[in-house]
mmCIF file of C-alpha atoms in Angstrom:
data_model
loop_
_atom_site.group_PDB
_atom_site.id
_atom_site.type_symbol
_atom_site.label_atom_id
_atom_site.label_comp_id
_atom_site.label_asym_id
_atom_site.label_seq_id
_atom_site.Cartn_x
_atom_site.Cartn_y
_atom_site.Cartn_z
ATOM 1 C CA MET M 22 29.396 30.211 40.550
ATOM 2 C CA VAL M 23 32.566 28.868 39.098
ATOM 3 C CA ILE M 24 33.933 25.418 39.953
ATOM 4 C CA LEU M 25 37.669 25.560 40.586
ATOM 5 C CA ASP M 26 38.472 22.374 38.691
ATOM 6 C CA GLY M 27 41.586 20.909 40.238
ATOM 7 C CA LYS M 28 41.435 17.884 38.079
ATOM 8 C CA LYS M 29 41.604 19.838 34.889
ATOM 9 C CA VAL M 30 44.301 22.293 36.167
ATOM 10 C CA SER M 31 46.461 19.433 37.564
ATOM 11 C CA ASN M 32 46.298 17.723 34.118
ATOM 12 C CA ASP M 33 47.415 20.979 32.439
ATOM 13 C CA ILE M 34 50.341 21.256 34.853
ATOM 14 C CA LYS M 35 51.312 17.618 34.299
ATOM 15 C CA ASN M 36 51.307 18.202 30.537
ATOM 16 C CA GLU M 37 53.488 21.296 30.964
ATOM 17 C CA ILE M 38 55.965 19.250 33.112
ATOM 18 C CA ALA M 39 55.998 16.443 30.573
ATOM 19 C CA ASP M 40 56.934 18.941 27.925
ATOM 20 C CA GLU M 41 59.856 20.244 30.062
ATOM 21 C CA VAL M 42 61.026 16.675 30.619
ATOM 22 C CA LYS M 43 60.962 15.978 26.853
ATOM 23 C CA LYS M 44 63.208 19.068 26.379
ATOM 24 C CA MET M 45 65.603 17.722 29.013
ATOM 25 C CA LYS M 46 65.746 14.378 27.283
ATOM 26 C CA ALA M 47 66.348 16.044 23.898
ATOM 27 C CA LYS M 48 69.338 17.823 25.366
ATOM 28 C CA GLY M 49 70.673 14.597 26.860
ATOM 29 C CA GLU M 50 70.040 15.867 30.433
ATOM 30 C CA LYS M 51 69.071 13.667 33.375
ATOM 31 C CA VAL M 52 65.334 13.613 34.040
ATOM 32 C CA PRO M 53 63.986 14.394 37.510
ATOM 33 C CA HIS M 54 63.925 11.553 40.024
ATOM 34 C CA LEU M 55 61.427 11.491 42.897
ATOM 35 C CA ALA M 56 61.657 8.948 45.762
ATOM 36 C CA ALA M 57 59.114 8.130 48.428
ATOM 37 C CA ILE M 58 59.656 6.363 51.740
ATOM 38 C CA ILE M 59 56.601 4.595 53.192
ATOM 39 C CA VAL M 60 56.738 2.872 56.588
ATOM 40 C CA GLY M 61 54.048 0.250 57.359
ATOM 41 C CA ASN M 62 50.951 -0.884 55.534
ATOM 42 C CA ASP M 63 48.444 1.974 55.991
ATOM 43 C CA GLY M 64 45.993 1.530 53.062
ATOM 44 C CA ALA M 65 45.436 5.256 52.399
ATOM 45 C CA SER M 66 49.175 5.935 52.407
ATOM 46 C CA LEU M 67 49.911 3.044 50.044
ATOM 47 C CA THR M 68 47.218 4.275 47.605
ATOM 48 C CA TYR M 69 48.562 7.825 47.794
ATOM 49 C CA VAL M 70 52.173 6.796 47.119
ATOM 50 C CA ALA M 71 51.095 4.535 44.260
ATOM 51 C CA SER M 72 49.307 7.535 42.661
ATOM 52 C CA LYS M 73 52.503 9.581 43.012
ATOM 53 C CA VAL M 74 54.473 6.832 41.244
ATOM 54 C CA ARG M 75 51.883 6.773 38.399
ATOM 55 C CA ALA M 76 52.081 10.522 38.116
ATOM 56 C CA CYS M 77 55.887 10.297 37.792
ATOM 57 C CA GLU M 78 55.520 7.762 34.965
ATOM 58 C CA ARG M 79 53.016 10.035 33.187
ATOM 59 C CA VAL M 80 55.339 13.058 33.051
ATOM 60 C CA GLY M 81 58.514 11.091 32.415
ATOM 61 C CA PHE M 82 60.182 11.278 35.811
ATOM 62 C CA GLU M 83 62.068 8.421 37.361
ATOM 63 C CA SER M 84 60.636 7.240 40.633
ATOM 64 C CA THR M 85 61.673 5.013 43.518
ATOM 65 C CA MET M 86 59.418 3.690 46.301
ATOM 66 C CA VAL M 87 61.176 2.617 49.483
ATOM 67 C CA ARG M 88 58.879 0.348 51.514
ATOM 68 C CA LEU M 89 59.808 -0.369 55.135
ATOM 69 C CA SER M 90 58.047 -2.600 57.656
ATOM 70 C CA ASN M 91 55.749 -1.282 60.453
ATOM 71 C CA THR M 92 58.478 -2.402 62.955
ATOM 72 C CA THR M 93 61.221 -0.227 61.423
ATOM 73 C CA SER M 94 63.128 1.592 64.100
ATOM 74 C CA GLU M 95 63.787 5.327 64.106
ATOM 75 C CA ILE M 96 67.514 4.718 63.559
ATOM 76 C CA GLU M 97 66.865 2.424 60.580
ATOM 77 C CA LEU M 98 64.592 5.113 58.970
ATOM 78 C CA LEU M 99 67.140 7.815 59.609
ATOM 79 C CA ASP M 100 69.806 5.689 57.924
ATOM 80 C CA LYS M 101 67.597 5.276 54.874
ATOM 81 C CA ILE M 102 66.968 9.068 54.717
ATOM 82 C CA GLN M 103 70.746 9.667 54.879
ATOM 83 C CA ASP M 104 71.215 7.234 51.946
ATOM 84 C CA LEU M 105 68.743 9.316 49.866
ATOM 85 C CA ASN M 106 70.310 12.593 50.997
ATOM 86 C CA GLU M 107 73.705 11.378 49.692
ATOM 87 C CA ASN M 108 72.446 9.788 46.515
ATOM 88 C CA PRO M 109 73.171 12.210 43.619
ATOM 89 C CA ASP M 110 70.603 10.459 41.420
ATOM 90 C CA ILE M 111 67.673 11.427 43.665
ATOM 91 C CA ASP M 112 66.513 15.022 43.164
ATOM 92 C CA GLY M 113 63.771 15.044 45.782
ATOM 93 C CA PHE M 114 62.076 12.644 48.181
ATOM 94 C CA ILE M 115 59.121 12.522 50.554
ATOM 95 C CA ILE M 116 58.371 10.567 53.699
ATOM 96 C CA GLN M 117 54.764 9.455 53.657
ATOM 97 C CA LEU M 118 52.931 10.410 56.848
ATOM 98 C CA PRO M 119 51.707 9.199 59.312
ATOM 99 C CA LEU M 120 54.646 7.204 60.737
ATOM 100 C CA PRO M 121 54.377 4.420 63.330
ATOM 101 C CA PRO M 122 54.370 5.498 67.024
ATOM 102 C CA GLN M 123 57.980 4.359 67.660
ATOM 103 C CA ILE M 124 59.273 7.046 65.307
ATOM 104 C CA ASN M 125 59.534 10.781 66.115
ATOM 105 C CA THR M 126 58.031 12.469 63.030
ATOM 106 C CA GLN M 127 59.658 15.851 63.691
ATOM 107 C CA LYS M 128 63.112 14.316 64.039
ATOM 108 C CA VAL M 129 62.652 12.423 60.839
ATOM 109 C CA LEU M 130 61.483 15.464 58.852
ATOM 110 C CA MET M 131 64.452 17.456 60.214
ATOM 111 C CA ALA M 132 66.817 14.813 58.851
ATOM 112 C CA VAL M 133 65.831 15.396 55.232
ATOM 113 C CA ASN M 134 68.230 17.527 53.142
ATOM 114 C CA PRO M 135 66.365 20.823 52.632
ATOM 115 C CA ASP M 136 67.559 20.835 49.054
ATOM 116 C CA LYS M 137 65.611 17.526 48.459
ATOM 117 C CA ASP M 138 62.629 18.357 50.664
ATOM 118 C CA VAL M 139 60.008 18.587 47.860
ATOM 119 C CA ASP M 140 57.214 18.339 50.451
ATOM 120 C CA GLY M 141 58.444 21.700 51.875
ATOM 121 C CA PHE M 142 58.178 20.540 55.486
ATOM 122 C CA HIS M 143 61.743 21.190 56.628
ATOM 123 C CA PRO M 144 62.011 24.215 59.002
ATOM 124 C CA MET M 145 64.568 25.786 56.695
ATOM 125 C CA ASN M 146 62.204 25.758 53.775
ATOM 126 C CA PHE M 147 59.223 26.826 55.947
ATOM 127 C CA GLY M 148 61.339 29.747 57.229
ATOM 128 C CA LYS M 149 62.343 30.761 53.683
ATOM 129 C CA MET M 150 58.681 30.636 52.677
ATOM 130 C CA ALA M 151 57.741 32.918 55.614
ATOM 131 C CA LEU M 152 60.442 35.335 54.568
ATOM 132 C CA ASP M 153 59.299 35.375 50.881
ATOM 133 C CA MET M 154 62.501 33.691 49.780
ATOM 134 C CA SER M 155 62.698 31.171 46.916
ATOM 135 C CA THR M 156 62.030 27.724 48.299
ATOM 136 C CA PHE M 157 59.798 24.619 48.187
ATOM 137 C CA ILE M 158 56.281 25.583 49.137
ATOM 138 C CA PRO M 159 54.294 22.619 50.659
ATOM 139 C CA ALA M 160 52.431 20.952 47.877
ATOM 140 C CA THR M 161 48.867 21.511 49.032
ATOM 141 C CA PRO M 162 49.202 25.255 49.685
ATOM 142 C CA PHE M 163 51.209 25.518 46.469
ATOM 143 C CA GLY M 164 48.318 23.861 44.674
ATOM 144 C CA ILE M 165 45.785 26.266 46.122
ATOM 145 C CA LEU M 166 47.878 29.242 45.014
ATOM 146 C CA GLU M 167 48.082 27.760 41.518
ATOM 147 C CA LEU M 168 44.273 27.345 41.393
ATOM 148 C CA LEU M 169 43.687 30.965 42.486
ATOM 149 C CA ASP M 170 46.309 32.136 39.927
ATOM 150 C CA ARG M 171 44.943 30.171 36.933
ATOM 151 C CA TYR M 172 41.357 31.140 37.581
ATOM 152 C CA ASN M 173 42.564 34.769 38.255
ATOM 153 C CA VAL M 174 40.706 34.967 41.543
ATOM 154 C CA GLU M 175 41.345 38.436 43.044
ATOM 155 C CA THR M 176 43.049 38.221 46.435
ATOM 156 C CA LYS M 177 44.494 41.767 46.853
ATOM 157 C CA GLY M 178 42.857 43.615 49.709
ATOM 158 C CA LYS M 179 40.461 40.722 50.393
ATOM 159 C CA HIS M 180 39.729 39.217 53.819
ATOM 160 C CA THR M 181 40.924 35.626 53.837
ATOM 161 C CA VAL M 182 39.815 33.350 56.675
ATOM 162 C CA VAL M 183 41.875 30.110 57.098
ATOM 163 C CA ILE M 184 40.132 27.393 59.233
ATOM 164 C CA GLY M 185 42.745 25.048 60.739
ATOM 165 C CA ARG M 186 46.349 25.684 61.761
ATOM 166 C CA SER M 187 48.225 22.504 60.743
ATOM 167 C CA HIS M 188 51.903 22.868 59.666
ATOM 168 C CA ILE M 189 50.965 21.228 56.339
ATOM 169 C CA VAL M 190 48.124 23.476 55.194
ATOM 170 C CA GLY M 191 46.572 25.970 57.548
ATOM 171 C CA ARG M 192 49.620 27.764 58.844
ATOM 172 C CA PRO M 193 51.529 27.994 55.574
ATOM 173 C CA MET M 194 48.333 29.098 53.775
ATOM 174 C CA SER M 195 47.846 31.975 56.276
ATOM 175 C CA ILE M 196 51.407 33.133 55.572
ATOM 176 C CA LEU M 197 51.153 32.805 51.795
ATOM 177 C CA MET M 198 47.839 34.640 51.488
ATOM 178 C CA GLY M 199 49.295 37.652 53.357
ATOM 179 C CA ARG M 200 52.563 37.778 51.379
ATOM 180 C CA LYS M 201 53.212 40.522 48.756
ATOM 181 C CA GLY M 202 52.294 39.635 45.184
ATOM 182 C CA PHE M 203 49.627 37.487 43.552
ATOM 183 C CA PRO M 204 48.044 35.409 44.914
ATOM 184 C CA GLY M 205 48.467 37.288 48.223
ATOM 185 C CA ASN M 206 48.129 40.801 49.579
ATOM 186 C CA SER M 207 45.035 39.744 51.484
ATOM 187 C CA THR M 208 44.228 40.429 55.174
ATOM 188 C CA VAL M 209 44.330 37.021 56.932
ATOM 189 C CA THR M 210 42.505 35.657 59.936
ATOM 190 C CA LEU M 211 43.721 32.212 61.140
ATOM 191 C CA THR M 212 41.022 30.328 63.124
ATOM 192 C CA HIS M 213 41.196 27.027 64.944
ATOM 193 C CA SER M 214 39.454 24.868 67.542
ATOM 194 C CA HIS M 215 39.691 27.521 70.240
ATOM 195 C CA THR M 216 38.388 30.376 68.085
ATOM 196 C CA LYS M 217 35.209 31.910 69.503
ATOM 197 C CA ASN M 218 32.264 33.223 67.382
ATOM 198 C CA ILE M 219 33.722 31.572 64.257
ATOM 199 C CA THR M 220 30.549 32.132 62.218
ATOM 200 C CA GLN M 221 30.895 35.908 62.880
ATOM 201 C CA ILE M 222 34.402 35.726 61.420
ATOM 202 C CA THR M 223 33.695 33.447 58.426
ATOM 203 C CA SER M 224 30.621 35.455 57.487
ATOM 204 C CA GLN M 225 32.912 38.477 56.925
ATOM 205 C CA ALA M 226 35.356 36.595 54.747
ATOM 206 C CA ASP M 227 35.872 37.179 50.971
ATOM 207 C CA ILE M 228 37.933 33.955 50.825
ATOM 208 C CA ILE M 229 37.566 30.895 53.081
ATOM 209 C CA ILE M 230 40.204 28.144 53.082
ATOM 210 C CA THR M 231 39.121 25.286 55.318
ATOM 211 C CA ALA M 232 41.437 22.346 56.272
ATOM 212 C CA LEU M 233 39.801 20.722 59.262
ATOM 213 C CA GLY M 234 38.805 17.215 58.241
ATOM 214 C CA HIS M 235 35.264 17.704 59.717
ATOM 215 C CA PRO M 236 32.719 16.650 57.062
ATOM 216 C CA ASN M 237 30.197 19.379 56.105
ATOM 217 C CA TYR M 238 31.499 21.747 58.807
ATOM 218 C CA LEU M 239 31.110 24.953 56.823
ATOM 219 C CA LYS M 240 27.408 25.724 56.435
ATOM 220 C CA ALA M 241 25.733 28.217 54.164
ATOM 221 C CA GLU M 242 24.826 30.498 57.074
ATOM 222 C CA MET M 243 28.550 30.812 57.835
ATOM 223 C CA VAL M 244 29.318 32.265 54.414
ATOM 224 C CA LYS M 245 28.526 35.585 52.787
ATOM 225 C CA ASP M 246 27.265 35.915 49.223
ATOM 226 C CA ASP M 247 29.966 35.692 46.448
ATOM 227 C CA ALA M 248 32.660 34.328 48.834
ATOM 228 C CA VAL M 249 35.506 32.188 47.404
ATOM 229 C CA ILE M 250 35.537 28.709 49.040
ATOM 230 C CA ILE M 251 38.591 26.457 49.051
ATOM 231 C CA ASP M 252 37.858 23.012 50.618
ATOM 232 C CA VAL M 253 40.954 21.078 51.622
ATOM 233 C CA GLY M 254 39.034 18.616 53.847
ATOM 234 C CA ILE M 255 38.704 15.004 52.679
ATOM 235 C CA THR M 256 36.948 12.411 54.883
ATOM 236 C CA ARG M 257 35.503 9.010 54.206
ATOM 237 C CA VAL M 258 31.916 9.069 55.418
ATOM 238 C CA PRO M 259 30.015 5.687 55.684
ATOM 239 C CA ASP M 260 27.246 5.416 53.046
ATOM 240 C CA ASP M 261 25.232 2.236 52.544
ATOM 241 C CA ASN M 262 24.068 3.467 49.101
ATOM 242 C CA SER M 263 27.639 3.693 47.760
ATOM 243 C CA PRO M 264 29.209 0.575 46.149
ATOM 244 C CA LYS M 265 32.379 1.252 48.238
ATOM 245 C CA GLY M 266 30.390 1.603 51.431
ATOM 246 C CA TYR M 267 31.537 5.238 51.866
ATOM 247 C CA ILE M 268 31.566 8.576 50.083
ATOM 248 C CA ILE M 269 34.343 11.176 50.092
ATOM 249 C CA THR M 270 33.208 14.423 51.731
ATOM 250 C CA GLY M 271 34.933 17.767 52.272
ATOM 251 C CA ASP M 272 34.700 20.282 55.078
ATOM 252 C CA VAL M 273 32.084 22.273 53.147
ATOM 253 C CA ASP M 274 28.306 21.624 52.849
ATOM 254 C CA PHE M 275 28.830 21.840 49.097
ATOM 255 C CA GLU M 276 25.202 21.578 48.033
ATOM 256 C CA ASN M 277 24.128 24.644 50.006
ATOM 257 C CA VAL M 278 27.297 26.749 50.144
ATOM 258 C CA SER M 279 27.794 26.475 46.371
ATOM 259 C CA LYS M 280 24.570 28.412 45.883
ATOM 260 C CA LYS M 281 26.178 31.432 47.598
ATOM 261 C CA ALA M 282 29.766 31.176 46.433
ATOM 262 C CA SER M 283 31.487 32.937 43.489
ATOM 263 C CA TYR M 284 34.115 30.199 43.267
ATOM 264 C CA ILE M 285 34.291 26.872 44.993
ATOM 265 C CA THR M 286 36.443 23.738 44.881
ATOM 266 C CA PRO M 287 34.618 20.383 44.743
ATOM 267 C CA VAL M 288 35.574 17.310 46.772
ATOM 268 C CA PRO M 289 36.878 15.157 45.275
ATOM 269 C CA GLY M 290 38.382 16.818 42.224
ATOM 270 C CA GLY M 291 39.422 20.177 43.684
ATOM 271 C CA VAL M 292 42.478 20.661 45.867
ATOM 272 C CA GLY M 293 43.380 16.932 46.050
ATOM 273 C CA PRO M 294 44.700 16.460 42.416
ATOM 274 C CA MET M 295 46.641 19.754 42.749
ATOM 275 C CA THR M 296 48.713 18.373 45.614
ATOM 276 C CA ILE M 297 50.382 15.622 43.483
ATOM 277 C CA ALA M 298 50.806 18.015 40.532
ATOM 278 C CA MET M 299 52.633 20.543 42.722
ATOM 279 C CA LEU M 300 54.775 17.797 44.234
ATOM 280 C CA LEU M 301 55.913 17.042 40.653
ATOM 281 C CA LYS M 302 56.512 20.747 40.119
ATOM 282 C CA ASN M 303 58.704 20.942 43.200
ATOM 283 C CA THR M 304 60.715 17.919 41.978
ATOM 284 C CA LEU M 305 61.211 19.623 38.619
ATOM 285 C CA LEU M 306 62.410 22.742 40.482
ATOM 286 C CA ALA M 307 64.789 20.598 42.566
ATOM 287 C CA ARG M 308 66.236 19.005 39.395
ATOM 288 C CA GLU M 309 66.785 22.467 37.847
ATOM 289 C CA ARG M 310 68.482 23.721 40.991
ATOM 290 C CA HIS M 311 70.786 20.729 41.143
ATOM 291 C CA MET M 312 71.749 21.301 37.478
ATOM 292 C CA GLN M 313 72.702 24.937 38.328
#
C-alpha cells in the first residue's frame, strides 16, 4: 500500500512555482497576483483564506484579501467583484464560500470574469473543461489529477466510482476521469444519495473518489483488494482525547480500508494540501495567459 502524500507533492509544486516566479522577476516581469474576497466571519473560511495568503507569500506571489462584513448586500459584493474584474493588476481571484444567506451564490460566481476565475467555477470554464478545452480546472479535482499523475497511478481502462455529485468536486471529477489522456480514459460511475446498492458498485471499482463529508462512510467491505482510494472528505469529529476537542476525519475508514488498498490518500495530508497548490498553479497560468 502506497500513501499518496499530498503534503509532499504540494510542497514540490510550490517549489516549482517559486522557481517560475524567480525567473519572471529576473526578466523584470510582473509576478502573479491572487485576490480573495471573504464575506463574514466564518472561522473555517478565515483560516482557509489566511493559508492561501501564506502560500502566496511562500511562492513569491502578490496577494490581496478583501474582507467584507456579514451584512454586505449582494449589490455591494457584485460591485467589488467588478472592481477586481477591471483591475489589470489582479491576475486571478476567488470568492470564499459559503456566502451569507442574503447573497445568491450562483449569481455571484457568474459575475467573475472567466479569465480570472482561478477556482474554475464559472460555467464557461466548466463547459470548456467538459469539452477537453484549455481552461481553469477546479483546484481540488486538479489536485487529484496531479496526485494520480505524479504517483503514476494507472487510470486507463479502469472503473472509477465517484461518490458525491457536487459542482466543486464530484461532478468535475467524473468528467475528468473519463476524458482522453492521462489521468483519464477510465469508465466512470457517478454515485450519490439516491444511488441504490452502492456497496455493489464500489466493490467493483478500481478507483474510488469520495467527496461526501460523511466521516468513515467508506468501509473495508465496500472496497475490493488493491483499489485506489482518494478521500476528499474532511470533517471535524468531536474527540475528548484531542487537545483541540476534535479530530479531522475523512470519508474513508482509513485504518481498515488502507489494509486492502494499493494507493490511498490520508486525511489530513492528502487531497487538502493539493487544493491550495493547484489554486496557485491556476493563478500562474492566468498570469501567463494575460502576458500573452
